[in-house]
Tab-separated table of C-alpha atoms and ligand atoms in Angstrom:
chain	number	residue	atom	x	y	z
A	1	LEU	CA	70.628	-12.329	-102.631
A	2	LYS	CA	71.910	-10.948	-99.350
A	3	SER	CA	69.951	-7.723	-99.493
A	4	GLU	CA	66.811	-9.523	-100.602
A	5	ALA	CA	67.105	-11.952	-97.716
A	6	LEU	CA	67.892	-9.291	-95.163
A	7	ALA	CA	65.008	-7.107	-96.344
A	8	GLN	CA	62.564	-9.990	-96.063
A	9	LEU	CA	63.891	-11.065	-92.712
A	10	LYS	CA	63.721	-7.570	-91.235
A	11	ASP	CA	59.967	-7.415	-91.645
A	12	VAL	CA	59.250	-10.858	-90.240
A	13	SER	CA	56.795	-10.604	-87.354
A	14	ASP	CA	56.071	-14.240	-86.451
A	15	PRO	CA	58.162	-17.347	-85.816
A	16	GLN	CA	56.441	-19.372	-88.570
A	17	THR	CA	57.463	-16.994	-91.373
A	18	LEU	CA	60.940	-16.815	-89.893
A	19	ASN	CA	61.266	-20.568	-90.139
A	20	ASP	CA	59.984	-20.567	-93.734
A	21	LEU	CA	62.597	-17.996	-94.706
A	22	ARG	CA	65.350	-19.940	-92.976
A	23	VAL	CA	64.461	-22.992	-95.078
A	24	LYS	CA	64.227	-20.806	-98.191
A	25	TYR	CA	67.739	-19.428	-97.840
A	26	LEU	CA	69.722	-21.843	-95.688
A	27	GLY	CA	67.791	-25.107	-96.074
A	28	LYS	CA	68.981	-28.153	-98.036
A	29	LYS	CA	67.328	-26.816	-101.192
A	30	GLY	CA	67.847	-23.191	-100.166
A	31	ALA	CA	69.225	-20.472	-102.436
A	32	LEU	CA	72.565	-20.211	-100.667
A	33	THR	CA	73.056	-23.951	-100.573
A	34	GLU	CA	72.494	-24.027	-104.313
A	35	ILE	CA	75.307	-21.530	-104.805
A	36	LEU	CA	77.687	-23.396	-102.526
A	37	ARG	CA	76.853	-26.618	-104.290
A	38	GLY	CA	77.687	-25.047	-107.651
A	39	MET	CA	81.176	-24.069	-106.440
A	40	GLY	CA	82.740	-27.206	-107.933
A	41	ALA	CA	82.197	-25.810	-111.389
A	42	LEU	CA	84.181	-22.658	-110.639
A	43	SER	CA	87.832	-22.055	-111.439
A	44	ALA	CA	90.488	-22.248	-108.715
A	45	GLU	CA	90.804	-18.462	-108.619
A	46	GLU	CA	87.116	-17.777	-108.396
A	47	ARG	CA	86.380	-20.407	-105.777
A	48	PRO	CA	87.845	-18.715	-102.658
A	49	ILE	CA	86.360	-15.333	-103.583
A	50	ILE	CA	82.863	-16.652	-104.178
A	51	GLY	CA	83.242	-18.959	-101.182
A	52	GLN	CA	84.098	-16.060	-98.914
A	53	VAL	CA	81.212	-13.971	-100.165
A	54	ALA	CA	78.827	-16.880	-99.769
A	55	ASN	CA	80.007	-17.515	-96.228
A	56	GLU	CA	79.626	-13.850	-95.361
A	57	VAL	CA	76.109	-13.875	-96.715
A	58	ARG	CA	75.344	-17.040	-94.765
A	59	SER	CA	76.567	-15.705	-91.454
A	60	ALA	CA	74.750	-12.412	-92.010
A	61	ILE	CA	71.520	-14.275	-92.611
A	62	GLU	CA	72.155	-16.620	-89.700
A	63	GLN	CA	72.802	-13.686	-87.410
A	64	ILE	CA	69.621	-11.887	-88.225
A	65	ILE	CA	67.653	-15.126	-87.909
A	66	ASP	CA	69.221	-15.716	-84.496
A	67	GLU	CA	68.371	-12.218	-83.375
A	68	LYS	CA	64.820	-12.541	-84.569
A	69	GLN	CA	64.435	-15.921	-82.863
A	70	GLN	CA	65.751	-14.477	-79.645
A	71	PHE	CA	63.302	-11.624	-79.929
A	72	PHE	CA	60.313	-13.939	-80.514
A	73	LEU	CA	61.309	-16.089	-77.551
A	74	GLN	CA	61.452	-13.059	-75.315
A	75	GLN	CA	58.103	-11.828	-76.612
A	76	GLU	CA	56.587	-15.247	-75.888
A	77	THR	CA	57.943	-15.280	-72.335
A	78	GLU	CA	56.670	-11.802	-71.653
A	79	LYS	CA	53.226	-12.677	-72.932
A	80	ARG	CA	53.133	-15.705	-70.637
A	81	LEU	CA	54.229	-13.737	-67.613
A	82	GLN	CA	51.586	-11.134	-68.370
A	83	ALA	CA	48.877	-13.797	-68.643
A	84	GLU	CA	49.912	-15.528	-65.448
A	85	LYS	CA	50.173	-12.362	-63.430
A	86	VAL	CA	48.509	-12.633	-59.996
A	87	ASP	CA	47.239	-9.555	-58.235
A	88	VAL	CA	48.022	-10.380	-54.639
A	89	THR	CA	46.135	-7.311	-53.452
A	90	LEU	CA	42.740	-8.578	-54.724
A	91	PRO	CA	40.348	-9.571	-51.926
A	92	GLY	CA	39.885	-13.373	-51.578
A	93	ARG	CA	36.827	-15.188	-52.871
A	94	PRO	CA	34.422	-15.951	-50.056
A	95	LEU	CA	34.187	-19.674	-49.216
A	96	ARG	CA	30.685	-21.060	-49.439
A	97	GLN	CA	30.028	-22.738	-46.145
A	98	GLY	CA	27.391	-25.364	-45.573
A	99	GLY	CA	24.831	-24.950	-42.800
A	100	VAL	CA	23.046	-27.325	-40.493
A	101	HIS	CA	19.737	-28.515	-41.985
A	102	PRO	CA	16.755	-26.875	-40.224
A	103	LEU	CA	15.433	-30.280	-39.125
A	104	ASN	CA	18.753	-31.253	-37.551
A	105	LYS	CA	18.834	-27.851	-35.931
A	106	VAL	CA	15.415	-28.383	-34.355
A	107	ILE	CA	16.317	-31.947	-33.282
A	108	GLY	CA	19.488	-30.566	-31.678
A	109	GLU	CA	17.527	-27.875	-29.826
A	110	ILE	CA	14.965	-30.358	-28.515
A	111	GLU	CA	17.733	-32.717	-27.404
A	112	GLU	CA	19.488	-29.865	-25.573
A	113	ILE	CA	16.315	-28.970	-23.686
A	114	PHE	CA	15.740	-32.536	-22.515
A	115	LEU	CA	19.413	-33.202	-21.792
A	116	GLY	CA	19.142	-30.163	-19.513
A	117	MET	CA	16.333	-31.957	-17.645
A	118	GLY	CA	18.471	-35.058	-17.130
A	119	TYR	CA	17.337	-37.185	-20.074
A	120	ARG	CA	19.678	-39.203	-22.267
A	121	VAL	CA	19.342	-39.863	-25.979
A	122	ALA	CA	18.520	-43.396	-27.195
A	123	GLU	CA	18.176	-44.648	-30.742
A	124	GLY	CA	16.689	-47.670	-32.467
A	125	PRO	CA	16.498	-49.252	-35.922
A	126	GLU	CA	14.347	-47.831	-38.725
A	127	VAL	CA	13.640	-51.325	-40.043
A	128	GLU	CA	11.778	-52.684	-37.046
A	129	MET	CA	10.187	-55.890	-35.922
A	130	ASP	CA	6.418	-56.036	-35.771
A	131	TYR	CA	6.822	-57.014	-32.114
A	132	TYR	CA	8.499	-53.728	-31.086
A	133	ASN	CA	6.534	-51.473	-33.414
A	134	PHE	CA	3.103	-52.885	-32.484
A	135	GLU	CA	2.744	-55.963	-30.294
A	136	ALA	CA	4.769	-54.846	-27.285
A	137	LEU	CA	2.966	-51.491	-27.451
A	138	ASN	CA	-0.364	-53.196	-26.832
A	139	LEU	CA	-1.253	-53.327	-30.500
A	140	PRO	CA	-1.826	-57.060	-31.132
A	141	LYS	CA	-2.270	-58.361	-34.684
A	142	ASN	CA	-5.630	-57.345	-36.147
A	143	HIS	CA	-6.000	-54.565	-33.579
A	144	PRO	CA	-8.086	-51.863	-35.290
A	145	ALA	CA	-5.750	-49.109	-34.041
A	146	ARG	CA	-3.071	-50.415	-36.434
A	147	ASP	CA	-5.100	-48.702	-39.147
A	148	MET	CA	-4.118	-45.351	-37.671
A	149	GLN	CA	-0.643	-45.925	-39.066
A	150	ASP	CA	-0.574	-47.379	-42.561
A	151	SER	CA	2.745	-49.173	-42.721
A	152	PHE	CA	5.427	-50.195	-45.185
A	153	TYR	CA	5.843	-53.925	-44.523
A	154	ILE	CA	9.026	-55.700	-45.620
A	155	THR	CA	8.035	-59.192	-44.488
A	156	GLU	CA	5.260	-60.382	-42.185
A	157	GLU	CA	7.411	-59.655	-39.179
A	158	LEU	CA	9.484	-56.697	-40.454
A	159	LEU	CA	8.413	-53.174	-41.353
A	160	MET	CA	9.663	-49.608	-41.566
A	161	ARG	CA	8.853	-48.285	-38.108
A	162	THR	CA	5.735	-46.122	-38.105
A	163	HIS	CA	6.723	-44.201	-34.977
A	164	THR	CA	9.625	-43.921	-32.516
A	165	SER	CA	7.640	-45.681	-29.773
A	166	PRO	CA	9.381	-49.050	-30.398
A	167	VAL	CA	12.498	-47.433	-28.922
A	168	GLN	CA	10.523	-47.219	-25.636
A	169	VAL	CA	10.246	-50.993	-25.608
A	170	ARG	CA	13.891	-51.512	-26.576
A	171	THR	CA	14.968	-49.094	-23.837
A	172	MET	CA	12.919	-50.899	-21.188
A	173	GLU	CA	14.409	-54.211	-22.303
A	174	ALA	CA	17.948	-52.814	-22.144
A	175	MET	CA	17.368	-51.278	-18.683
A	176	LYS	CA	16.308	-54.689	-17.293
A	177	GLY	CA	13.909	-53.243	-14.741
A	178	GLU	CA	16.264	-50.514	-13.482
A	179	VAL	CA	14.915	-47.024	-12.703
A	180	PRO	CA	14.831	-44.191	-13.381
A	181	VAL	CA	14.332	-44.447	-17.112
A	182	LYS	CA	14.602	-41.006	-18.726
A	183	VAL	CA	15.204	-41.038	-22.454
A	184	ILE	CA	14.356	-39.176	-25.618
A	185	CYS	CA	14.535	-41.029	-28.908
A	186	PRO	CA	14.857	-39.000	-32.124
A	187	GLY	CA	14.639	-40.688	-35.514
A	188	LYS	CA	13.016	-41.189	-38.884
A	189	VAL	CA	9.653	-42.885	-39.208
A	190	TYR	CA	7.664	-44.091	-42.229
A	191	ARG	CA	3.997	-44.158	-43.135
A	192	ARG	CA	2.084	-44.953	-46.279
A	193	ASP	CA	0.957	-41.444	-47.112
A	194	ASP	CA	0.795	-39.593	-50.400
A	195	ASP	CA	3.145	-36.630	-50.117
A	196	ASP	CA	1.544	-33.205	-50.072
A	197	ALA	CA	2.051	-29.906	-48.258
A	198	THR	CA	1.301	-31.463	-44.863
A	199	HIS	CA	2.137	-35.163	-45.367
A	200	SER	CA	5.325	-37.043	-46.091
A	201	PHE	CA	5.875	-40.808	-46.283
A	202	GLN	CA	8.987	-40.243	-44.207
A	203	PHE	CA	9.365	-37.792	-41.325
A	204	ASN	CA	11.082	-37.395	-37.969
A	205	GLN	CA	9.755	-37.940	-34.490
A	206	ILE	CA	11.127	-37.497	-31.019
A	207	GLU	CA	9.863	-39.876	-28.397
A	208	GLY	CA	10.148	-39.349	-24.666
A	209	LEU	CA	9.892	-41.983	-21.938
A	210	VAL	CA	10.132	-41.674	-18.176
A	211	ILE	CA	9.672	-44.598	-15.740
A	212	GLY	CA	10.130	-44.519	-12.002
A	213	LYS	CA	8.283	-44.633	-8.700
A	214	ASN	CA	5.264	-42.332	-8.355
A	215	ILE	CA	5.515	-40.795	-11.811
A	216	ARG	CA	2.242	-38.977	-12.332
A	217	MET	CA	0.300	-37.152	-15.031
A	218	SER	CA	1.250	-33.854	-13.375
A	219	ASP	CA	4.921	-34.721	-13.970
A	220	LEU	CA	4.127	-35.189	-17.641
A	221	LYS	CA	2.280	-31.899	-17.845
A	222	GLY	CA	5.008	-29.987	-16.006
A	223	THR	CA	7.692	-31.476	-18.222
A	224	LEU	CA	5.870	-30.512	-21.394
A	225	GLN	CA	5.096	-27.025	-20.071
A	226	GLN	CA	8.793	-26.518	-19.374
A	227	PHE	CA	9.710	-27.873	-22.808
A	228	VAL	CA	7.403	-25.617	-24.837
A	229	GLN	CA	8.523	-22.518	-22.958
A	230	GLU	CA	12.145	-23.244	-23.757
A	231	MET	CA	11.298	-24.153	-27.325
A	232	PHE	CA	8.796	-21.459	-28.305
A	233	GLY	CA	9.229	-18.729	-25.695
A	234	PRO	CA	8.417	-18.130	-21.995
A	235	LYS	CA	4.817	-17.024	-22.650
A	236	THR	CA	3.830	-20.279	-24.356
A	237	GLN	CA	1.033	-22.231	-22.638
A	238	ILE	CA	-0.185	-25.797	-23.184
A	239	ARG	CA	-3.512	-27.545	-22.918
A	240	LEU	CA	-4.230	-31.274	-22.834
A	241	ARG	CA	-7.134	-32.801	-24.749
A	242	PRO	CA	-8.235	-36.371	-24.037
A	243	SER	CA	-7.171	-38.753	-26.773
A	244	PHE	CA	-6.413	-42.415	-27.388
A	245	PHE	CA	-3.249	-44.436	-27.935
A	246	PRO	CA	-3.135	-48.171	-27.208
A	247	PHE	CA	0.198	-47.774	-25.381
A	248	THR	CA	-0.882	-45.007	-22.974
A	249	GLU	CA	-3.750	-44.689	-20.508
A	250	PRO	CA	-4.936	-42.046	-20.049
A	251	SER	CA	-3.840	-40.453	-23.300
A	252	ALA	CA	-3.827	-36.844	-24.379
A	253	GLU	CA	-3.062	-34.600	-27.282
A	254	VAL	CA	-1.201	-31.430	-26.428
A	255	ASP	CA	-1.777	-27.996	-27.948
A	256	VAL	CA	0.388	-24.904	-27.498
A	257	THR	CA	-0.730	-21.299	-27.720
A	258	CYS	CA	-0.112	-20.242	-31.309
A	259	VAL	CA	3.569	-19.590	-31.885
A	260	GLN	CA	2.861	-16.906	-34.509
A	261	CYS	CA	0.039	-14.860	-32.959
A	262	GLY	CA	0.463	-15.811	-29.305
A	263	GLY	CA	-3.144	-17.007	-29.100
A	264	ASP	CA	-4.901	-13.962	-30.595
A	265	GLY	CA	-5.921	-15.949	-33.661
A	266	CYS	CA	-4.271	-16.052	-37.082
A	267	ARG	CA	-4.262	-18.136	-40.228
A	268	MET	CA	-1.741	-20.638	-38.883
A	269	CYS	CA	-3.876	-21.625	-35.865
A	270	LYS	CA	-7.070	-21.308	-37.960
A	271	HIS	CA	-8.102	-18.542	-35.546
A	272	THR	CA	-8.367	-20.947	-32.613
A	273	GLY	CA	-5.238	-19.603	-30.893
A	274	TRP	CA	-4.012	-23.213	-30.410
A	275	LEU	CA	-1.715	-25.552	-32.319
A	276	GLU	CA	-1.478	-29.308	-31.827
A	277	ILE	CA	2.103	-30.436	-31.272
A	278	LEU	CA	2.238	-33.924	-29.769
A	279	GLY	CA	0.611	-37.034	-28.364
A	280	CYS	CA	1.295	-38.361	-24.881
A	281	GLY	CA	-0.012	-40.266	-21.889
A	282	MET	CA	0.759	-42.495	-18.920
A	283	VAL	CA	2.437	-45.717	-20.025
A	284	GLN	CA	-0.174	-48.467	-20.289
A	285	PRO	CA	0.331	-51.089	-17.494
A	286	LYS	CA	0.478	-53.910	-20.073
A	287	VAL	CA	3.266	-52.079	-21.908
A	288	LEU	CA	5.213	-51.658	-18.658
A	289	GLU	CA	4.763	-55.325	-17.925
A	290	MET	CA	5.907	-56.456	-21.380
A	291	GLY	CA	8.923	-54.186	-20.954
A	292	GLY	CA	9.861	-55.903	-17.689
A	293	TYR	CA	8.483	-53.357	-15.200
A	294	ASP	CA	5.917	-54.278	-12.549
A	295	PRO	CA	3.006	-51.820	-12.966
A	296	GLN	CA	2.186	-52.263	-9.265
A	297	GLU	CA	5.543	-50.778	-8.344
A	298	TYR	CA	6.378	-48.430	-11.228
A	299	SER	CA	4.629	-45.947	-13.436
A	300	GLY	CA	5.718	-43.757	-16.281
A	301	PHE	CA	4.775	-41.296	-18.980
A	302	ALA	CA	5.568	-41.091	-22.674
A	303	PHE	CA	5.176	-38.548	-25.419
A	304	GLY	CA	5.883	-38.367	-29.130
A	305	MET	CA	6.212	-35.310	-31.317
A	306	GLY	CA	6.754	-34.690	-35.029
A	307	VAL	CA	9.937	-32.753	-35.671
A	308	GLU	CA	8.767	-31.326	-39.023
A	309	ARG	CA	5.615	-30.053	-37.388
A	310	ILE	CA	7.572	-28.309	-34.623
A	311	ALA	CA	9.912	-26.749	-37.207
A	312	ILE	CA	6.982	-25.658	-39.380
A	313	LEU	CA	5.326	-23.949	-36.414
A	314	LYS	CA	8.505	-22.372	-35.128
A	315	TYR	CA	9.611	-20.899	-38.457
A	316	GLY	CA	6.228	-20.399	-40.168
A	317	ILE	CA	7.032	-22.804	-43.031
A	318	ASP	CA	4.141	-23.483	-45.416
A	319	ASP	CA	5.078	-26.834	-46.977
A	320	ILE	CA	6.695	-29.934	-45.437
A	321	ARG	CA	8.271	-30.778	-48.821
A	322	HIS	CA	10.673	-27.824	-48.447
A	323	PHE	CA	12.631	-29.922	-45.946
A	324	TYR	CA	13.420	-32.578	-48.538
A	325	SER	CA	13.750	-30.736	-51.853
A	326	ASN	CA	17.248	-29.333	-51.190
A	327	ASP	CA	16.384	-25.889	-52.525
A	328	MET	CA	19.337	-23.706	-51.532
A	329	ARG	CA	17.096	-20.632	-51.269
A	330	PHE	CA	15.115	-22.388	-48.532
A	331	LEU	CA	18.069	-23.952	-46.728
A	332	LYS	CA	20.189	-20.781	-46.762
A	333	GLN	CA	17.614	-18.972	-44.630
A	334	PHE	CA	18.553	-21.234	-41.721
A	335	ALA	CA	22.317	-21.135	-42.186
A	336	ARG	CA	22.797	-18.274	-39.786
A	337	LEU	CA	19.951	-18.864	-37.314
B	401	LIG	N1	3.585	-42.848	-31.168
B	401	LIG	C1	2.512	-41.887	-31.247
B	401	LIG	C2	2.336	-41.446	-32.704
B	401	LIG	O1	3.210	-41.669	-33.486
B	401	LIG	C3	2.826	-40.695	-30.395
B	401	LIG	C4	2.854	-41.036	-28.935
B	401	LIG	C5	4.036	-41.374	-28.335
B	401	LIG	C6	1.700	-40.999	-28.160
B	401	LIG	C7	4.091	-41.686	-26.983
B	401	LIG	C8	1.747	-41.301	-26.827
B	401	LIG	C9	2.940	-41.647	-26.240
B	401	LIG	O2	1.330	-40.890	-33.057
């Protein structure tokens, strides 16, 4: 029995078999236990002899089982250590860093330029009252010019603002007739448009408003000239085309020499050499008056530009929807600019 057990135990290579063999030989119904249990039937002379042999066999088996168990335990530990080994000399994994969204980047740049000219930044609500969005900007109810900006109405008196111009009115109100007023107002605006490559129901504008004594159209033109040169490069020129807005008189649309070709003519400027970038004008006297400024004493200018449009021109982007689709391949291009 001893040699059989020892032979079997020697070849054991996994803990499960070892346990099975332990039960087979030393367990309650094991071979050795059987023998010890049968001892009662033996004579008084035989009993100590057989007992001694049986005990020897038992301790021999126990010993080898112990050794094997020890060995398996060690093997297990080693395997674990091997698996958990850390190579401290490996280079670290690069952290993926987020970047500033191109639109926020452009808004930041525009703000910097105007802050440098002594403007401050003002903001207003995106859910706006009809009064600020239209009425106080000389767009009374049923005015045909309201059609220019198809709106999302919430109630009769509340709508998603269609431009940042209501912040002009709110600023005038807050300034209570004080001058100078010199603000830019960035923010989201909403219009009922079907989205396509050049339209979005939601986009960003930056409004500018200056009020003081003797503010003239030449101040407006000089300001915008300075702005485009800082924004698009020192060679950039502007031209003003007569236009119409109910809240400015006279009104103009402003073009810059093409950012891509410098005015030589390319696909982006449709070979005209010019790109339209904003609307502007001298603040309409009625608007000044409704804002608490006497048009006899004060004058001012205002302008409004689309941030997406500026970004599209500056970076040669072909579809406004890129700004909102969160495609990492698009966004990553601006991470390091
Ligand atoms: N609010 C006008 C628009 O959204 C832009 C504008 C602003 C024009 C200020 C003149 C003065 O089209």
